[in-house]
PDB file of C-alpha atoms and ligand atoms in Angstrom:
ATOM      1  CA  MET E   1      69.960  -1.921 -95.651  1.00 77.00           C
ATOM      2  CA  SER E   2      68.389   1.199 -93.606  1.00 92.00           C
ATOM      3  CA  THR E   3      70.944   3.009 -91.096  1.00 96.00           C
ATOM      4  CA  HIS E   4      70.829   5.502 -88.419  1.00 97.00           C
ATOM      5  CA  ASP E   5      72.613   8.066 -87.067  1.00 98.00           C
ATOM      6  CA  ILE E   6      72.920   7.763 -83.385  1.00 98.00           C
ATOM      7  CA  THR E   7      74.342   9.028 -80.358  1.00 98.00           C
ATOM      8  CA  LEU E   8      74.797   7.277 -77.272  1.00 98.00           C
ATOM      9  CA  THR E   9      76.615   8.559 -74.130  1.00 98.00           C
ATOM     10  CA  VAL E  10      78.945   5.665 -72.906  1.00 98.00           C
ATOM     11  CA  ASN E  11      80.494   5.982 -69.234  1.00 97.00           C
ATOM     12  CA  GLY E  12      80.207   9.806 -69.652  1.00 96.00           C
ATOM     13  CA  THR E  13      81.360   9.884 -73.439  1.00 97.00           C
ATOM     14  CA  ASP E  14      79.307  11.026 -76.470  1.00 98.00           C
ATOM     15  CA  HIS E  15      79.449   8.735 -79.663  1.00 98.00           C
ATOM     16  CA  ASP E  16      77.755   9.579 -82.830  1.00 98.00           C
ATOM     17  CA  LEU E  17      77.900   6.623 -84.544  1.00 97.00           C
ATOM     18  CA  THR E  18      75.862   4.937 -87.735  1.00 98.00           C
ATOM     19  CA  VAL E  19      74.114   1.676 -86.871  1.00 98.00           C
ATOM     20  CA  ALA E  20      71.768  -0.577 -88.683  1.00 97.00           C
ATOM     21  CA  SER E  21      68.285  -0.794 -87.805  1.00 97.00           C
ATOM     22  CA  ARG E  22      68.905  -4.045 -86.644  1.00 96.00           C
ATOM     23  CA  THR E  23      72.019  -3.338 -84.776  1.00 98.00           C
ATOM     24  CA  LEU E  24      71.475  -4.836 -81.240  1.00 98.00           C
ATOM     25  CA  LEU E  25      73.272  -2.827 -78.228  1.00 98.00           C
ATOM     26  CA  VAL E  26      75.223  -4.888 -77.492  1.00 98.00           C
ATOM     27  CA  ASP E  27      77.085  -5.197 -80.877  1.00 98.00           C
ATOM     28  CA  ALA E  28      77.248  -1.487 -81.253  1.00 98.00           C
ATOM     29  CA  LEU E  29      79.065  -1.389 -77.666  1.00 98.00           C
ATOM     30  CA  ARG E  30      81.649  -4.024 -78.436  1.00 98.00           C
ATOM     31  CA  GLU E  31      82.121  -3.825 -82.205  1.00 98.00           C
ATOM     32  CA  GLN E  32      82.002  -0.178 -82.767  1.00 97.00           C
ATOM     33  CA  LEU E  33      82.760   1.688 -79.577  1.00 98.00           C
ATOM     34  CA  ASP E  34      84.978  -1.521 -78.170  1.00 98.00           C
ATOM     35  CA  TYR E  35      83.485  -1.736 -74.922  1.00 98.00           C
ATOM     36  CA  THR E  36      84.532  -5.103 -74.616  1.00 98.00           C
ATOM     37  CA  GLY E  37      83.637  -5.416 -71.307  1.00 97.00           C
ATOM     38  CA  THR E  38      80.210  -6.062 -71.660  1.00 98.00           C
ATOM     39  CA  HIS E  39      80.184 -10.047 -72.678  1.00 98.00           C
ATOM     40  CA  VAL E  40      77.726 -12.026 -74.981  1.00 97.00           C
ATOM     41  CA  GLY E  41      76.206 -14.910 -73.547  1.00 95.00           C
ATOM     42  CA  CYS E  42      73.234 -16.377 -75.234  1.00 96.00           C
ATOM     43  CA  GLU E  43      71.867 -13.769 -76.926  1.00 92.00           C
ATOM     44  CA  THR E  44      68.213 -14.531 -76.056  1.00 94.00           C
ATOM     45  CA  THR E  45      67.991 -12.612 -73.152  1.00 95.00           C
ATOM     46  CA  ARG E  46      68.471 -15.562 -70.578  1.00 96.00           C
ATOM     47  CA  CYS E  47      71.980 -15.162 -69.300  1.00 98.00           C
ATOM     48  CA  GLY E  48      72.390 -11.322 -68.320  1.00 98.00           C
ATOM     49  CA  ALA E  49      76.152 -11.653 -69.241  1.00 98.00           C
ATOM     50  CA  CYS E  50      75.346  -8.584 -71.496  1.00 98.00           C
ATOM     51  CA  THR E  51      73.420  -6.408 -69.178  1.00 98.00           C
ATOM     52  CA  VAL E  52      74.541  -2.538 -68.967  1.00 98.00           C
ATOM     53  CA  LEU E  53      72.629   0.252 -67.177  1.00 98.00           C
ATOM     54  CA  VAL E  54      70.736   2.337 -69.683  1.00 98.00           C
ATOM     55  CA  ASP E  55      69.855   5.796 -67.973  1.00 97.00           C
ATOM     56  CA  GLY E  56      70.507   3.892 -64.609  1.00 95.00           C
ATOM     57  CA  ARG E  57      68.339   0.481 -65.106  1.00 96.00           C
ATOM     58  CA  ALA E  58      69.826  -2.708 -65.756  1.00 97.00           C
ATOM     59  CA  LEU E  59      69.121  -3.598 -69.051  1.00 98.00           C
ATOM     60  CA  LYS E  60      69.820  -6.850 -71.101  1.00 98.00           C
ATOM     61  CA  SER E  61      71.796  -4.963 -74.196  1.00 98.00           C
ATOM     62  CA  CYS E  62      71.079  -8.132 -76.573  1.00 98.00           C
ATOM     63  CA  ASN E  63      67.491  -7.015 -76.316  1.00 96.00           C
ATOM     64  CA  LEU E  64      67.485  -3.920 -77.116  1.00 97.00           C
ATOM     65  CA  LEU E  65      68.455  -2.301 -80.481  1.00 98.00           C
ATOM     66  CA  ALA E  66      71.230   0.501 -80.488  1.00 98.00           C
ATOM     67  CA  VAL E  67      68.659   2.920 -82.137  1.00 98.00           C
ATOM     68  CA  GLN E  68      66.295   2.272 -79.034  1.00 97.00           C
ATOM     69  CA  ALA E  69      69.220   3.622 -76.874  1.00 98.00           C
ATOM     70  CA  ASP E  70      69.877   6.881 -79.032  1.00 98.00           C
ATOM     71  CA  GLY E  71      70.428   9.570 -76.752  1.00 98.00           C
ATOM     72  CA  ARG E  72      70.416   7.654 -73.867  1.00 98.00           C
ATOM     73  CA  ARG E  73      72.909   7.382 -70.988  1.00 98.00           C
ATOM     74  CA  VAL E  74      74.766   3.782 -71.264  1.00 98.00           C
ATOM     75  CA  GLU E  75      76.915   2.570 -68.532  1.00 98.00           C
ATOM     76  CA  THR E  76      78.914  -0.559 -68.774  1.00 98.00           C
ATOM     77  CA  ILE E  77      81.925  -2.189 -66.647  1.00 98.00           C
ATOM     78  CA  GLU E  78      84.029  -0.225 -68.133  1.00 97.00           C
ATOM     79  CA  GLY E  79      82.501   2.749 -66.786  1.00 96.00           C
ATOM     80  CA  VAL E  80      81.902   1.105 -63.187  1.00 95.00           C
ATOM     81  CA  SER E  81      85.645   0.597 -62.854  1.00 91.00           C
ATOM     82  CA  GLU E  82      86.742   4.340 -64.193  1.00 88.00           C
ATOM     83  CA  GLU E  83      88.239   5.110 -60.870  1.00 87.00           C
ATOM     84  CA  GLY E  84      89.836   2.213 -60.240  1.00 91.00           C
ATOM     85  CA  LEU E  85      88.282  -1.072 -58.601  1.00 94.00           C
ATOM     86  CA  HIS E  86      85.037  -0.551 -57.445  1.00 96.00           C
ATOM     87  CA  PRO E  87      84.110  -1.819 -54.259  1.00 97.00           C
ATOM     88  CA  LEU E  88      81.591  -4.668 -55.959  1.00 98.00           C
ATOM     89  CA  GLN E  89      84.517  -5.858 -57.990  1.00 97.00           C
ATOM     90  CA  ALA E  90      86.976  -5.776 -54.717  1.00 97.00           C
ATOM     91  CA  ALA E  91      83.910  -7.799 -52.936  1.00 98.00           C
ATOM     92  CA  PHE E  92      83.787  -9.917 -55.574  1.00 98.00           C
ATOM     93  CA  GLN E  93      87.236 -10.567 -55.767  1.00 97.00           C
ATOM     94  CA  ALA E  94      87.476 -11.279 -51.732  1.00 97.00           C
ATOM     95  CA  GLU E  95      84.492 -13.270 -51.423  1.00 97.00           C
ATOM     96  CA  HIS E  96      85.428 -15.547 -54.424  1.00 97.00           C
ATOM     97  CA  GLY E  97      82.580 -14.275 -56.284  1.00 97.00           C
ATOM     98  CA  LEU E  98      83.855 -15.332 -59.581  1.00 97.00           C
ATOM     99  CA  GLN E  99      85.625 -18.069 -61.297  1.00 97.00           C
ATOM    100  CA  CYS E 100      85.722 -17.910 -64.900  1.00 97.00           C
ATOM    101  CA  GLY E 101      84.500 -14.369 -64.983  1.00 97.00           C
ATOM    102  CA  TYR E 102      81.849 -14.720 -68.003  1.00 97.00           C
ATOM    103  CA  CYS E 103      79.186 -13.683 -65.926  1.00 98.00           C
ATOM    104  CA  THR E 104      80.840 -11.165 -63.946  1.00 98.00           C
ATOM    105  CA  PRO E 105      80.594  -7.998 -65.640  1.00 98.00           C
ATOM    106  CA  GLY E 106      76.518  -8.227 -65.660  1.00 98.00           C
ATOM    107  CA  MET E 107      76.160  -9.547 -62.418  1.00 98.00           C
ATOM    108  CA  VAL E 108      78.119  -6.395 -61.214  1.00 98.00           C
ATOM    109  CA  VAL E 109      76.409  -4.106 -63.195  1.00 98.00           C
ATOM    110  CA  THR E 110      73.440  -5.735 -62.205  1.00 98.00           C
ATOM    111  CA  ALA E 111      74.361  -5.491 -58.728  1.00 98.00           C
ATOM    112  CA  ARG E 112      75.037  -1.729 -58.795  1.00 97.00           C
ATOM    113  CA  ALA E 113      71.732  -0.836 -59.825  1.00 97.00           C
ATOM    114  CA  LEU E 114      70.493  -2.690 -57.065  1.00 98.00           C
ATOM    115  CA  LEU E 115      72.735  -0.873 -54.591  1.00 98.00           C
ATOM    116  CA  GLU E 116      71.933   2.404 -55.980  1.00 96.00           C
ATOM    117  CA  SER E 117      68.080   2.154 -55.590  1.00 96.00           C
ATOM    118  CA  ASN E 118      68.524   0.087 -52.295  1.00 98.00           C
ATOM    119  CA  PRO E 119      71.438   0.662 -50.336  1.00 97.00           C
ATOM    120  CA  ASP E 120      71.208  -2.472 -47.627  1.00 98.00           C
ATOM    121  CA  PRO E 121      69.354  -5.086 -49.549  1.00 98.00           C
ATOM    122  CA  SER E 122      68.785  -8.372 -48.045  1.00 98.00           C
ATOM    123  CA  ARG E 123      70.171 -11.637 -49.036  1.00 98.00           C
ATOM    124  CA  GLU E 124      66.626 -12.559 -50.626  1.00 98.00           C
ATOM    125  CA  GLU E 125      66.477  -8.986 -52.203  1.00 98.00           C
ATOM    126  CA  ILE E 126      70.089  -9.477 -53.537  1.00 98.00           C
ATOM    127  CA  ARG E 127      68.923 -12.994 -54.974  1.00 98.00           C
ATOM    128  CA  GLU E 128      65.596 -11.257 -56.642  1.00 98.00           C
ATOM    129  CA  ALA E 129      68.044  -8.764 -57.917  1.00 98.00           C
ATOM    130  CA  ILE E 130      70.372 -11.106 -59.570  1.00 98.00           C
ATOM    131  CA  GLU E 131      67.702 -14.074 -60.944  1.00 97.00           C
ATOM    132  CA  GLY E 132      68.182 -12.919 -64.408  1.00 97.00           C
ATOM    133  CA  ASN E 133      71.804 -13.381 -64.355  1.00 98.00           C
ATOM    134  CA  LEU E 134      73.003 -16.601 -64.340  1.00 98.00           C
ATOM    135  CA  CYS E 135      75.988 -18.209 -63.332  1.00 98.00           C
ATOM    136  CA  ARG E 136      77.482 -21.346 -64.100  1.00 96.00           C
ATOM    137  CA  CYS E 137      80.577 -21.436 -61.832  1.00 96.00           C
ATOM    138  CA  THR E 138      80.102 -20.423 -58.617  1.00 95.00           C
ATOM    139  CA  GLY E 139      76.390 -21.632 -57.072  1.00 92.00           C
ATOM    140  CA  TYR E 140      75.700 -18.082 -56.434  1.00 97.00           C
ATOM    141  CA  HIS E 141      76.154 -17.803 -52.685  1.00 97.00           C
ATOM    142  CA  ASN E 142      79.551 -15.992 -52.939  1.00 98.00           C
ATOM    143  CA  ILE E 143      78.268 -13.610 -55.191  1.00 98.00           C
ATOM    144  CA  VAL E 144      75.271 -12.644 -52.973  1.00 98.00           C
ATOM    145  CA  ASP E 145      77.753 -12.609 -49.849  1.00 98.00           C
ATOM    146  CA  ALA E 146      79.972 -10.335 -52.169  1.00 98.00           C
ATOM    147  CA  VAL E 147      76.520  -8.000 -52.976  1.00 98.00           C
ATOM    148  CA  GLU E 148      76.250  -7.832 -49.342  1.00 98.00           C
ATOM    149  CA  SER E 149      79.487  -7.113 -48.465  1.00 98.00           C
ATOM    150  CA  ALA E 150      79.546  -4.680 -51.123  1.00 98.00           C
ATOM    151  CA  ALA E 151      76.443  -2.858 -49.692  1.00 98.00           C
ATOM    152  CA  ALA E 152      78.111  -2.583 -46.395  1.00 98.00           C
ATOM    153  CA  THR E 153      81.417  -0.813 -47.414  1.00 97.00           C
ATOM    154  CA  LEU E 154      79.675   1.473 -49.944  1.00 96.00           C
ATOM    155  CA  ARG E 155      77.431   2.403 -46.791  1.00 96.00           C
ATOM    156  CA  GLU E 156      80.433   3.014 -44.369  1.00 95.00           C
ATOM    157  CA  ASP E 157      82.126   5.321 -47.398  1.00 91.00           C
ATOM    158  CA  SER E 158      78.895   7.331 -47.800  1.00 90.00           C
ATOM    159  CA  ALA E 159      78.646   7.740 -43.804  1.00 86.00           C
TER     160      ALA E 159
HETATM  161  S1  FES B   1      73.751 -12.225 -74.342  1.00 55.90           S
HETATM  162 FE1  FES B   1      72.330 -10.733 -73.321  1.00 55.90          FE
HETATM  163  S2  FES B   1      70.752 -12.046 -71.909  1.00 55.90           S
HETATM  164 FE2  FES B   1      72.248 -13.364 -72.539  1.00 55.90          FE
HETATM  165  S1  FES B   2      81.815 -17.459 -62.589  1.00 55.90           S
HETATM  166 FE1  FES B   2      82.057 -18.485 -64.482  1.00 55.90          FE
HETATM  167  S2  FES B   2      79.964 -18.202 -65.295  1.00 55.90           S
HETATM  168 FE2  FES B   2      80.411 -17.185 -63.519  1.00 55.90          FE
END
């Protein structure tokens, strides 16, 4: 089995690790670095539970080899909440945007990427942004409410 020495910058911290050629980014994050907030759902790029930010882009970490992330900046849900509950997380809680919570890390990370590029999205734009993230519980309506509410909070905070 061939292995590779790589460096991942996860939530601002550099990690040197050795991975197999076939190791998925999600497995390197969860199993080697213990960032277990990133969930594994389908492992076939359909559910979005494994979404992380790679150089600021929301990507499904089950669809990326760890070696492809070598030298890149990765942000997981742990990074989103590094300074306490992020406004997105607070809004998901307040708007009942989660039930079992399995999809929530991926949803929050995806929404974070959306609000970075578009601080005032329409409900349609929010729905488009999360279309690759499946939720079996909420029916999505409250998730859209939560993202809309967090966007307003973040705009106020930066005003
Ligand atoms: S686990 Fe990656 S998209 Fe479902
Ligand atoms: S809250 Fe259960 S899958 Fe979304």
